[in-house]
PDB file of C-alpha atoms in Angstrom:
ATOM      1  CA  MET A   1       0.000   0.000   0.000  1.00 44.00           C
ATOM      2  CA  GLU A   2       2.790   2.423   0.926  1.00 47.00           C
ATOM      3  CA  PHE A   3       4.521   1.613  -2.366  1.00 44.00           C
ATOM      4  CA  LEU A   4       1.371   2.538  -4.321  1.00 45.00           C
ATOM      5  CA  GLN A   5       1.080   5.808  -2.393  1.00 46.00           C
ATOM      6  CA  TYR A   6       4.711   6.585  -3.204  1.00 43.00           C
ATOM      7  CA  ILE A   7       4.037   6.015  -6.916  1.00 43.00           C
ATOM      8  CA  LEU A   8       0.980   8.300  -6.757  1.00 42.00           C
ATOM      9  CA  VAL A   9       3.058  11.036  -5.122  1.00 41.00           C
ATOM     10  CA  LEU A  10       5.642  10.785  -7.879  1.00 43.00           C
ATOM     11  CA  LEU A  11       2.872  11.107 -10.467  1.00 42.00           C
ATOM     12  CA  LEU A  12       1.482  14.171  -8.693  1.00 42.00           C
ATOM     13  CA  VAL A  13       4.908  15.794  -8.600  1.00 43.00           C
ATOM     14  CA  PHE A  14       5.444  15.024 -12.287  1.00 40.00           C
ATOM     15  CA  CYS A  15       2.035  16.407 -13.248  1.00 43.00           C
ATOM     16  CA  SER A  16       2.652  19.541 -11.202  1.00 42.00           C
ATOM     17  CA  PHE A  17       5.954  20.167 -12.955  1.00 39.00           C
ATOM     18  CA  PHE A  18       4.476  19.261 -16.339  1.00 39.00           C
ATOM     19  CA  ASN A  19       1.563  21.641 -15.966  1.00 40.00           C
ATOM     20  CA  GLY A  20       3.829  24.406 -14.713  1.00 40.00           C
ATOM     21  CA  SER A  21       6.120  23.993 -17.704  1.00 41.00           C
ATOM     22  CA  PHE A  22       3.773  23.586 -20.626  1.00 46.00           C
ATOM     23  CA  ALA A  23       0.379  25.107 -19.798  1.00 59.00           C
ATOM     24  CA  GLN A  24       0.228  28.339 -21.797  1.00 72.00           C
ATOM     25  CA  PRO A  25       0.363  31.377 -19.475  1.00 78.00           C
ATOM     26  CA  PRO A  26      -2.129  34.230 -19.977  1.00 84.00           C
ATOM     27  CA  THR A  27      -1.331  37.112 -22.326  1.00 85.00           C
ATOM     28  CA  CYS A  28       0.491  39.997 -20.644  1.00 83.00           C
ATOM     29  CA  ALA A  29      -1.684  42.998 -19.811  1.00 77.00           C
ATOM     30  CA  GLN A  30       0.740  45.580 -21.194  1.00 76.00           C
ATOM     31  CA  ALA A  31       2.282  45.823 -24.655  1.00 79.00           C
ATOM     32  CA  GLY A  32       6.033  45.712 -25.200  1.00 78.00           C
ATOM     33  CA  CYS A  33       8.283  44.137 -22.582  1.00 79.00           C
ATOM     34  CA  PRO A  34       6.460  42.316 -19.766  1.00 80.00           C
ATOM     35  CA  THR A  35       7.158  43.646 -16.281  1.00 79.00           C
ATOM     36  CA  GLY A  36      10.158  41.758 -14.938  1.00 83.00           C
ATOM     37  CA  GLY A  37      11.040  40.252 -18.328  1.00 84.00           C
ATOM     38  CA  VAL A  38      10.425  36.642 -19.366  1.00 83.00           C
ATOM     39  CA  TRP A  39      12.058  33.933 -17.262  1.00 85.00           C
ATOM     40  CA  GLY A  40      12.537  30.358 -18.450  1.00 84.00           C
ATOM     41  CA  GLU A  41      11.939  27.171 -16.457  1.00 83.00           C
ATOM     42  CA  TRP A  42      13.685  26.416 -13.188  1.00 87.00           C
ATOM     43  CA  LYS A  43      16.205  23.647 -13.886  1.00 89.00           C
ATOM     44  CA  THR A  44      18.110  21.602 -11.324  1.00 91.00           C
ATOM     45  CA  ILE A  45      21.889  21.972 -11.146  1.00 89.00           C
ATOM     46  CA  GLY A  46      24.008  18.859 -10.723  1.00 85.00           C
ATOM     47  CA  SER A  47      22.823  15.251 -10.470  1.00 82.00           C
ATOM     48  CA  GLY A  48      19.256  16.089  -9.421  1.00 83.00           C
ATOM     49  CA  GLN A  49      19.402  13.484  -6.634  1.00 88.00           C
ATOM     50  CA  CYS A  50      17.469  14.493  -3.509  1.00 90.00           C
ATOM     51  CA  ASP A  51      19.402  14.148  -0.230  1.00 87.00           C
ATOM     52  CA  MET A  52      16.304  13.247   1.862  1.00 90.00           C
ATOM     53  CA  GLU A  53      13.581  10.650   1.337  1.00 90.00           C
ATOM     54  CA  CYS A  54      10.390  12.500   2.319  1.00 92.00           C
ATOM     55  CA  GLY A  55       8.620  15.594   3.608  1.00 92.00           C
ATOM     56  CA  GLY A  56      10.169  18.057   1.164  1.00 92.00           C
ATOM     57  CA  CYS A  57      13.091  18.031   3.612  1.00 91.00           C
ATOM     58  CA  GLY A  58      15.756  17.586   0.951  1.00 91.00           C
ATOM     59  CA  THR A  59      17.152  20.470  -1.057  1.00 90.00           C
ATOM     60  CA  LEU A  60      17.989  21.020  -4.702  1.00 91.00           C
ATOM     61  CA  VAL A  61      19.708  24.042  -6.223  1.00 93.00           C
ATOM     62  CA  GLN A  62      17.998  25.338  -9.350  1.00 93.00           C
ATOM     63  CA  THR A  63      18.735  28.023 -11.910  1.00 93.00           C
ATOM     64  CA  ARG A  64      16.764  29.744 -14.656  1.00 91.00           C
ATOM     65  CA  GLU A  65      17.626  31.866 -17.674  1.00 88.00           C
ATOM     66  CA  CYS A  66      16.212  35.250 -18.612  1.00 88.00           C
ATOM     67  CA  ILE A  67      15.060  34.197 -22.079  1.00 82.00           C
ATOM     68  CA  SER A  68      14.032  37.730 -23.085  1.00 82.00           C
ATOM     69  CA  ASP A  69      17.446  39.294 -22.376  1.00 81.00           C
ATOM     70  CA  PRO A  70      18.767  41.647 -23.757  1.00 80.00           C
ATOM     71  CA  ILE A  71      15.535  42.704 -25.495  1.00 79.00           C
ATOM     72  CA  CYS A  72      13.556  42.717 -22.239  1.00 83.00           C
ATOM     73  CA  PRO A  73      15.821  42.563 -19.146  1.00 87.00           C
ATOM     74  CA  CYS A  74      14.565  40.466 -16.222  1.00 89.00           C
ATOM     75  CA  THR A  75      14.252  41.350 -12.546  1.00 89.00           C
ATOM     76  CA  GLY A  76      14.542  38.786  -9.784  1.00 89.00           C
ATOM     77  CA  SER A  77      16.963  36.015  -8.923  1.00 91.00           C
ATOM     78  CA  SER A  78      18.300  33.451 -11.375  1.00 92.00           C
ATOM     79  CA  ASN A  79      19.015  30.908  -8.581  1.00 93.00           C
ATOM     80  CA  ARG A  80      16.942  29.284  -5.846  1.00 92.00           C
ATOM     81  CA  THR A  81      17.046  26.420  -3.346  1.00 90.00           C
ATOM     82  CA  THR A  82      13.911  24.292  -3.276  1.00 89.00           C
ATOM     83  CA  GLY A  83      12.651  21.177  -1.520  1.00 90.00           C
ATOM     84  CA  CYS A  84      12.359  17.713  -3.026  1.00 91.00           C
ATOM     85  CA  ASN A  85      10.703  14.320  -2.358  1.00 91.00           C
ATOM     86  CA  PHE A  86       7.279  15.605  -1.272  1.00 92.00           C
ATOM     87  CA  ASN A  87       5.727  12.343  -0.054  1.00 91.00           C
ATOM     88  CA  ALA A  88       4.702  12.664   3.614  1.00 92.00           C
ATOM     89  CA  CYS A  89       7.126  11.178   6.165  1.00 92.00           C
ATOM     90  CA  LYS A  90       6.016   8.146   8.209  1.00 87.00           C
ATOM     91  CA  TYR A  91       6.607   7.158  11.833  1.00 84.00           C
ATOM     92  CA  PRO A  92       9.155   7.138  13.507  1.00 83.00           C
ATOM     93  CA  THR A  93      10.177  10.356  11.678  1.00 79.00           C
ATOM     94  CA  GLN A  94       9.563  13.244  14.107  1.00 79.00           C
ATOM     95  CA  LYS A  95       7.597  15.377  11.647  1.00 87.00           C
ATOM     96  CA  VAL A  96       5.471  14.706   8.604  1.00 91.00           C
ATOM     97  CA  CYS A  97       6.672  17.697   6.530  1.00 93.00           C
ATOM     98  CA  CYS A  98       9.594  20.084   6.730  1.00 91.00           C
ATOM     99  CA  ASN A  99       9.110  23.864   6.744  1.00 89.00           C
ATOM    100  CA  PRO A 100       7.724  25.598   4.682  1.00 90.00           C
ATOM    101  CA  TYR A 101       5.679  22.631   3.415  1.00 92.00           C
ATOM    102  CA  VAL A 102       2.532  21.443   5.181  1.00 92.00           C
ATOM    103  CA  PRO A 103       0.551  18.177   5.054  1.00 92.00           C
ATOM    104  CA  MET A 104      -2.209  18.121   2.468  1.00 92.00           C
ATOM    105  CA  VAL A 105      -4.271  15.503   0.701  1.00 89.00           C
ATOM    106  CA  VAL A 106      -4.360  15.482  -3.094  1.00 85.00           C
ATOM    107  CA  ASN A 107      -6.363  12.782  -4.877  1.00 84.00           C
ATOM    108  CA  LYS A 108      -6.650  10.896  -1.562  1.00 84.00           C
ATOM    109  CA  VAL A 109      -2.866  10.842  -1.125  1.00 86.00           C
ATOM    110  CA  GLN A 110      -1.119  12.692   1.715  1.00 89.00           C
ATOM    111  CA  ILE A 111       1.764  14.833   0.494  1.00 91.00           C
ATOM    112  CA  CYS A 112       3.756  17.858   1.629  1.00 93.00           C
ATOM    113  CA  GLY A 113       2.984  20.957  -0.356  1.00 90.00           C
ATOM    114  CA  PRO A 114       2.491  23.177  -2.125  1.00 89.00           C
ATOM    115  CA  ILE A 115       4.928  21.701  -4.636  1.00 86.00           C
ATOM    116  CA  PRO A 116       7.148  24.424  -6.213  1.00 85.00           C
ATOM    117  CA  LYS A 117       6.299  25.338  -9.788  1.00 81.00           C
ATOM    118  CA  THR A 118       8.891  25.250 -12.529  1.00 79.00           C
ATOM    119  CA  ILE A 119       7.335  28.364 -14.091  1.00 74.00           C
ATOM    120  CA  ASP A 120       6.466  31.365 -11.920  1.00 71.00           C
ATOM    121  CA  SER A 121       2.738  31.976 -11.479  1.00 64.00           C
ATOM    122  CA  SER A 122       3.318  35.591 -12.582  1.00 66.00           C
ATOM    123  CA  ALA A 123       4.583  34.493 -16.024  1.00 73.00           C
ATOM    124  CA  CYS A 124       2.662  35.804 -19.027  1.00 79.00           C
ATOM    125  CA  CYS A 125       2.965  35.640 -22.806  1.00 83.00           C
ATOM    126  CA  PRO A 126       4.156  38.921 -24.410  1.00 84.00           C
ATOM    127  CA  GLN A 127       1.641  40.609 -26.702  1.00 82.00           C
ATOM    128  CA  SER A 128       4.300  40.849 -29.414  1.00 81.00           C
ATOM    129  CA  THR A 129       6.567  37.997 -30.470  1.00 82.00           C
ATOM    130  CA  LEU A 130      10.030  37.913 -28.882  1.00 83.00           C
ATOM    131  CA  TYR A 131      12.902  36.471 -30.898  1.00 85.00           C
ATOM    132  CA  SER A 132      16.554  36.133 -29.954  1.00 83.00           C
ATOM    133  CA  GLU A 133      19.330  38.161 -31.528  1.00 84.00           C
ATOM    134  CA  TRP A 134      20.708  36.671 -34.736  1.00 90.00           C
ATOM    135  CA  SER A 135      22.992  33.719 -34.130  1.00 91.00           C
ATOM    136  CA  GLY A 136      26.373  33.488 -35.796  1.00 93.00           C
ATOM    137  CA  TYR A 137      26.492  32.106 -39.322  1.00 95.00           C
ATOM    138  CA  SER A 138      27.190  28.470 -40.128  1.00 93.00           C
ATOM    139  CA  SER A 139      27.534  26.559 -43.373  1.00 92.00           C
ATOM    140  CA  ASN A 140      24.289  25.227 -44.824  1.00 89.00           C
ATOM    141  CA  GLY A 141      26.212  22.463 -46.599  1.00 87.00           C
ATOM    142  CA  ASN A 142      25.377  23.872 -50.025  1.00 86.00           C
ATOM    143  CA  LYS A 143      27.956  26.654 -50.545  1.00 84.00           C
ATOM    144  CA  GLY A 144      25.860  29.072 -48.506  1.00 91.00           C
ATOM    145  CA  TRP A 145      25.755  30.510 -44.989  1.00 95.00           C
ATOM    146  CA  VAL A 146      22.768  30.548 -42.641  1.00 95.00           C
ATOM    147  CA  ARG A 147      21.893  32.251 -39.346  1.00 95.00           C
ATOM    148  CA  THR A 148      18.868  31.929 -37.052  1.00 94.00           C
ATOM    149  CA  ARG A 149      16.671  33.858 -34.627  1.00 91.00           C
ATOM    150  CA  ARG A 150      14.980  31.614 -32.042  1.00 86.00           C
ATOM    151  CA  CYS A 151      11.510  32.030 -30.552  1.00 87.00           C
ATOM    152  CA  LEU A 152      12.384  33.037 -26.968  1.00 81.00           C
ATOM    153  CA  THR A 153       9.070  32.199 -25.333  1.00 83.00           C
ATOM    154  CA  ALA A 154       8.279  28.749 -26.764  1.00 82.00           C
ATOM    155  CA  SER A 155       9.880  26.973 -23.780  1.00 76.00           C
ATOM    156  CA  ILE A 156       7.311  28.477 -21.362  1.00 79.00           C
ATOM    157  CA  GLY A 157       4.302  27.679 -23.545  1.00 82.00           C
ATOM    158  CA  CYS A 158       4.091  30.966 -25.479  1.00 84.00           C
ATOM    159  CA  PRO A 159       4.385  30.141 -29.196  1.00 85.00           C
ATOM    160  CA  CYS A 160       5.709  32.601 -31.781  1.00 87.00           C
ATOM    161  CA  ALA A 161       4.181  33.287 -35.192  1.00 83.00           C
ATOM    162  CA  ALA A 162       7.146  31.373 -36.639  1.00 83.00           C
ATOM    163  CA  LYS A 163       9.108  29.015 -34.404  1.00 83.00           C
ATOM    164  CA  ASP A 164      12.452  30.154 -35.811  1.00 89.00           C
ATOM    165  CA  ILE A 165      13.489  32.713 -38.434  1.00 93.00           C
ATOM    166  CA  THR A 166      16.371  31.835 -40.738  1.00 94.00           C
ATOM    167  CA  GLU A 167      18.370  33.886 -43.222  1.00 94.00           C
ATOM    168  CA  THR A 168      20.622  32.394 -45.895  1.00 94.00           C
ATOM    169  CA  VAL A 169      23.284  34.212 -47.924  1.00 94.00           C
ATOM    170  CA  ASP A 170      25.307  32.928 -50.867  1.00 93.00           C
ATOM    171  CA  VAL A 171      28.465  34.919 -50.081  1.00 93.00           C
ATOM    172  CA  CYS A 172      30.721  34.966 -47.039  1.00 95.00           C
ATOM    173  CA  PRO A 173      28.995  37.169 -44.407  1.00 94.00           C
ATOM    174  CA  CYS A 174      32.224  39.042 -43.534  1.00 94.00           C
ATOM    175  CA  PRO A 175      32.522  42.215 -45.655  1.00 91.00           C
ATOM    176  CA  ALA A 176      35.947  43.186 -46.979  1.00 88.00           C
ATOM    177  CA  ALA A 177      37.923  44.833 -44.176  1.00 87.00           C
ATOM    178  CA  ALA A 178      38.298  48.596 -44.423  1.00 83.00           C
ATOM    179  CA  GLY A 179      41.561  50.336 -45.186  1.00 83.00           C
ATOM    180  CA  LEU A 180      43.352  51.629 -42.099  1.00 82.00           C
ATOM    181  CA  ALA A 181      43.729  55.421 -41.996  1.00 77.00           C
ATOM    182  CA  ASP A 182      46.765  57.165 -40.487  1.00 71.00           C
ATOM    183  CA  SER A 183      44.507  58.950 -38.008  1.00 75.00           C
ATOM    184  CA  ASP A 184      43.348  55.571 -36.652  1.00 79.00           C
ATOM    185  CA  CYS A 185      46.829  54.915 -35.270  1.00 78.00           C
ATOM    186  CA  GLU A 186      47.763  58.300 -33.816  1.00 71.00           C
ATOM    187  CA  GLY A 187      50.092  57.955 -30.857  1.00 71.00           C
ATOM    188  CA  THR A 188      51.228  54.489 -31.959  1.00 74.00           C
ATOM    189  CA  SER A 189      54.870  53.902 -32.914  1.00 71.00           C
ATOM    190  CA  LEU A 190      54.915  51.779 -36.075  1.00 69.00           C
ATOM    191  CA  PRO A 191      57.923  50.561 -38.107  1.00 65.00           C
ATOM    192  CA  GLY A 192      58.934  51.550 -41.623  1.00 63.00           C
ATOM    193  CA  ASN A 193      56.736  53.362 -44.112  1.00 64.00           C
ATOM    194  CA  LYS A 194      53.050  53.084 -44.765  1.00 67.00           C
ATOM    195  CA  GLY A 195      52.393  51.476 -48.123  1.00 63.00           C
ATOM    196  CA  TYR A 196      48.854  50.967 -49.332  1.00 65.00           C
ATOM    197  CA  VAL A 197      45.810  48.735 -48.961  1.00 72.00           C
ATOM    198  CA  GLN A 198      45.771  45.751 -51.274  1.00 74.00           C
ATOM    199  CA  THR A 199      42.188  44.543 -51.769  1.00 81.00           C
ATOM    200  CA  MET A 200      41.206  41.298 -50.068  1.00 87.00           C
ATOM    201  CA  ALA A 201      40.561  38.314 -52.325  1.00 90.00           C
ATOM    202  CA  ILE A 202      37.608  36.592 -50.626  1.00 93.00           C
ATOM    203  CA  ASP A 203      36.805  32.899 -51.066  1.00 94.00           C
ATOM    204  CA  ASN A 204      33.030  32.888 -50.476  1.00 93.00           C
ATOM    205  CA  GLU A 205      32.780  29.110 -50.273  1.00 92.00           C
ATOM    206  CA  ALA A 206      35.463  28.691 -47.590  1.00 93.00           C
ATOM    207  CA  CYS A 207      34.843  32.129 -45.998  1.00 95.00           C
ATOM    208  CA  THR A 208      38.550  32.925 -46.015  1.00 95.00           C
ATOM    209  CA  ALA A 209      40.476  35.834 -47.524  1.00 94.00           C
ATOM    210  CA  THR A 210      43.956  36.500 -48.863  1.00 90.00           C
ATOM    211  CA  VAL A 211      45.913  39.719 -49.276  1.00 85.00           C
ATOM    212  CA  MET A 212      48.916  39.506 -51.637  1.00 76.00           C
ATOM    213  CA  PHE A 213      51.681  41.812 -50.421  1.00 67.00           C
ATOM    214  CA  TYR A 214      54.048  43.691 -52.738  1.00 57.00           C
ATOM    215  CA  ALA A 215      57.031  45.875 -51.907  1.00 50.00           C
ATOM    216  CA  ALA A 216      55.365  49.152 -52.827  1.00 45.00           C
ATOM    217  CA  ASN A 217      52.297  50.669 -54.398  1.00 41.00           C
ATOM    218  CA  GLN A 218      53.514  49.839 -57.892  1.00 47.00           C
ATOM    219  CA  ALA A 219      51.869  46.462 -58.398  1.00 46.00           C
ATOM    220  CA  THR A 220      49.974  47.642 -61.477  1.00 50.00           C
ATOM    221  CA  GLN A 221      53.156  48.478 -63.385  1.00 49.00           C
ATOM    222  CA  THR A 222      54.892  46.026 -65.715  1.00 46.00           C
ATOM    223  CA  PRO A 223      56.946  44.571 -64.241  1.00 44.00           C
ATOM    224  CA  PRO A 224      55.672  45.408 -60.742  1.00 48.00           C
ATOM    225  CA  PHE A 225      57.984  46.106 -57.820  1.00 48.00           C
ATOM    226  CA  TYR A 226      58.173  43.166 -55.471  1.00 50.00           C
ATOM    227  CA  PHE A 227      59.717  42.208 -52.152  1.00 50.00           C
ATOM    228  CA  CYS A 228      63.476  41.673 -52.092  1.00 52.00           C
ATOM    229  CA  LYS A 229      64.009  43.097 -55.580  1.00 50.00           C
ATOM    230  CA  PRO A 230      66.092  46.306 -55.982  1.00 47.00           C
ATOM    231  CA  MET A 231      63.950  49.116 -57.325  1.00 44.00           C
ATOM    232  CA  ALA A 232      65.100  51.037 -60.399  1.00 44.00           C
ATOM    233  CA  SER A 233      67.311  54.067 -59.760  1.00 40.00           C
ATOM    234  CA  GLY A 234      64.711  56.248 -61.464  1.00 39.00           C
ATOM    235  CA  TYR A 235      62.326  55.664 -58.570  1.00 39.00           C
ATOM    236  CA  GLN A 236      63.700  57.717 -55.661  1.00 41.00           C
ATOM    237  CA  GLY A 237      67.104  56.137 -56.180  1.00 41.00           C
ATOM    238  CA  ALA A 238      68.042  52.488 -55.926  1.00 42.00           C
ATOM    239  CA  MET A 239      66.166  50.916 -53.004  1.00 48.00           C
ATOM    240  CA  ASN A 240      66.368  47.397 -51.687  1.00 54.00           C
ATOM    241  CA  PHE A 241      63.213  46.464 -49.801  1.00 58.00           C
ATOM    242  CA  GLN A 242      64.070  44.248 -46.849  1.00 64.00           C
ATOM    243  CA  GLY A 243      60.499  43.236 -46.174  1.00 68.00           C
ATOM    244  CA  ALA A 244      56.950  44.266 -45.438  1.00 71.00           C
ATOM    245  CA  TYR A 245      54.566  44.236 -42.525  1.00 77.00           C
ATOM    246  CA  ILE A 246      50.824  44.289 -42.068  1.00 82.00           C
ATOM    247  CA  THR A 247      49.391  46.840 -39.663  1.00 85.00           C
ATOM    248  CA  VAL A 248      45.957  46.004 -38.274  1.00 88.00           C
ATOM    249  CA  LYS A 249      43.553  47.704 -35.913  1.00 90.00           C
ATOM    250  CA  GLU A 250      42.296  44.987 -33.586  1.00 92.00           C
ATOM    251  CA  SER A 251      38.550  44.912 -32.954  1.00 92.00           C
ATOM    252  CA  VAL A 252      38.661  44.260 -29.196  1.00 91.00           C
ATOM    253  CA  SER A 253      41.687  46.261 -28.016  1.00 90.00           C
ATOM    254  CA  LYS A 254      41.234  49.000 -30.692  1.00 89.00           C
ATOM    255  CA  LYS A 255      45.042  49.131 -30.890  1.00 88.00           C
ATOM    256  CA  CYS A 256      47.119  49.340 -34.057  1.00 88.00           C
ATOM    257  CA  VAL A 257      49.624  46.476 -34.170  1.00 87.00           C
ATOM    258  CA  ALA A 258      52.257  45.708 -36.829  1.00 84.00           C
ATOM    259  CA  HIS A 259      53.270  42.153 -37.763  1.00 83.00           C
ATOM    260  CA  THR A 260      56.026  41.132 -40.170  1.00 76.00           C
ATOM    261  CA  ALA A 261      54.491  39.610 -43.271  1.00 71.00           C
ATOM    262  CA  PHE A 262      57.689  39.141 -45.256  1.00 64.00           C
ATOM    263  CA  ASP A 263      61.362  39.443 -44.276  1.00 62.00           C
ATOM    264  CA  CYS A 264      63.949  38.990 -47.032  1.00 59.00           C
ATOM    265  CA  GLU A 265      66.818  38.639 -44.574  1.00 56.00           C
ATOM    266  CA  GLY A 266      64.999  36.410 -42.113  1.00 49.00           C
ATOM    267  CA  GLY A 267      65.223  33.145 -44.005  1.00 41.00           C
ATOM    268  CA  LYS A 268      61.624  33.231 -45.182  1.00 45.00           C
ATOM    269  CA  ASN A 269      62.772  33.645 -48.760  1.00 41.00           C
ATOM    270  CA  THR A 270      65.255  31.188 -50.289  1.00 43.00           C
ATOM    271  CA  ASP A 271      66.223  33.511 -53.141  1.00 45.00           C
ATOM    272  CA  LYS A 272      67.099  37.071 -52.147  1.00 42.00           C
ATOM    273  CA  TYR A 273      66.196  38.463 -55.569  1.00 40.00           C
ATOM    274  CA  PRO A 274      63.527  36.264 -57.159  1.00 44.00           C
ATOM    275  CA  SER A 275      61.801  37.454 -60.301  1.00 42.00           C
ATOM    276  CA  ALA A 276      58.355  37.677 -58.743  1.00 42.00           C
ATOM    277  CA  PRO A 277      58.297  37.104 -54.987  1.00 48.00           C
ATOM    278  CA  ARG A 278      55.056  37.580 -53.090  1.00 57.00           C
ATOM    279  CA  GLN A 279      53.635  36.782 -49.716  1.00 65.00           C
ATOM    280  CA  ASP A 280      50.016  35.962 -48.947  1.00 75.00           C
ATOM    281  CA  VAL A 281      48.574  37.146 -45.640  1.00 85.00           C
ATOM    282  CA  THR A 282      45.519  35.071 -44.794  1.00 89.00           C
ATOM    283  CA  PHE A 283      42.315  35.765 -42.888  1.00 94.00           C
ATOM    284  CA  THR A 284      39.351  33.670 -41.708  1.00 96.00           C
ATOM    285  CA  CYS A 285      35.840  35.032 -41.222  1.00 96.00           C
ATOM    286  CA  ASN A 286      34.602  35.030 -37.617  1.00 96.00           C
ATOM    287  CA  LEU A 287      31.062  33.773 -38.234  1.00 94.00           C
ATOM    288  CA  GLN A 288      29.883  35.111 -34.866  1.00 93.00           C
ATOM    289  CA  THR A 289      31.140  38.710 -35.089  1.00 93.00           C
ATOM    290  CA  LYS A 290      31.361  39.055 -38.908  1.00 94.00           C
ATOM    291  CA  LYS A 291      34.909  40.384 -38.456  1.00 94.00           C
ATOM    292  CA  TRP A 292      38.012  39.045 -40.199  1.00 95.00           C
ATOM    293  CA  ILE A 293      40.469  37.093 -38.055  1.00 95.00           C
ATOM    294  CA  LEU A 294      44.134  37.644 -38.891  1.00 92.00           C
ATOM    295  CA  ASP A 295      45.262  34.004 -38.957  1.00 90.00           C
ATOM    296  CA  PHE A 296      48.741  34.922 -37.710  1.00 86.00           C
ATOM    297  CA  THR A 297      47.380  36.167 -34.356  1.00 88.00           C
ATOM    298  CA  GLY A 298      43.871  34.686 -34.137  1.00 92.00           C
ATOM    299  CA  ASN A 299      42.417  38.145 -33.337  1.00 93.00           C
ATOM    300  CA  ASP A 300      39.523  39.984 -35.004  1.00 95.00           C
ATOM    301  CA  ILE A 301      40.501  43.103 -36.959  1.00 93.00           C
ATOM    302  CA  ASP A 302      38.605  46.184 -38.127  1.00 92.00           C
ATOM    303  CA  SER A 303      41.051  47.432 -40.783  1.00 90.00           C
ATOM    304  CA  TYR A 304      44.587  47.018 -42.151  1.00 87.00           C
ATOM    305  CA  TYR A 305      47.285  48.406 -44.437  1.00 82.00           C
ATOM    306  CA  GLN A 306      50.626  47.253 -45.834  1.00 77.00           C
ATOM    307  CA  GLY A 307      53.878  48.873 -44.733  1.00 72.00           C
ATOM    308  CA  ASN A 308      57.482  48.216 -45.734  1.00 68.00           C
ATOM    309  CA  TRP A 309      61.036  48.966 -44.716  1.00 65.00           C
ATOM    310  CA  THR A 310      64.288  49.179 -46.668  1.00 60.00           C
ATOM    311  CA  LEU A 311      67.959  48.363 -46.251  1.00 51.00           C
ATOM    312  CA  ASN A 312      69.037  51.796 -47.451  1.00 47.00           C
TER     313      ASN A 312
END
């Protein structure tokens, strides 16, 4: 008999949690953001094993997420400690229920209640649909890129007009990085001479980019001036370019930083005066921020330019 009562209590607890999670709340009285935001379900942290056998005397730590943030910020706590195992205790236990729960009979079964809800009784469905911010992009497996906005309120029983909104693009979502202006790096000590901005060559299928570096802004001439090749005496005198660097403005630090892209004397080039040397600087699109990552450092950048330095 006691075993059957225990099973009935478990069913009551399950039904209480089920109804609290999935019964659709009423529509909010006010338009826009609901007062206090929209909280998700309370979920147990850890193993979920109760440390006591009856009376709601055990404790579980639970947490919940503000599912409307940052569109509608929430008020209240995101953590709570709640009781567990709500079947009434039997003799010789000194008390039937632990505070704050009291004995009650539900469907002819004695339990300790009221059983905590997984959704607050004050929850309501917003009058207008709430969707998340756009996710980062990911490959759709067909040479395209897709991102998603989720229905924020579906988990508490408030459906959206469309469960999820998706957007697909055929080109890499990172736009070509802007050219870095001198004024962007004021107060920063940078090596050599500023060169120019060579346009990124973007691979839309792989979402990567390449910048081909030359020794100076003469790449359109025939033949062009390259790294490690003495320039003609008619161009500001004979000049031997030792190498080139890429200067980037990093997205997070907002600092201008120079990195060597090509060094003729540093062993990166087997022939000091090849006929057409070049060096590719590579980037990878950050599909979350839509910024280009300089592969050499792994950092997002806002803009860049090519610089160079000479032996004489």
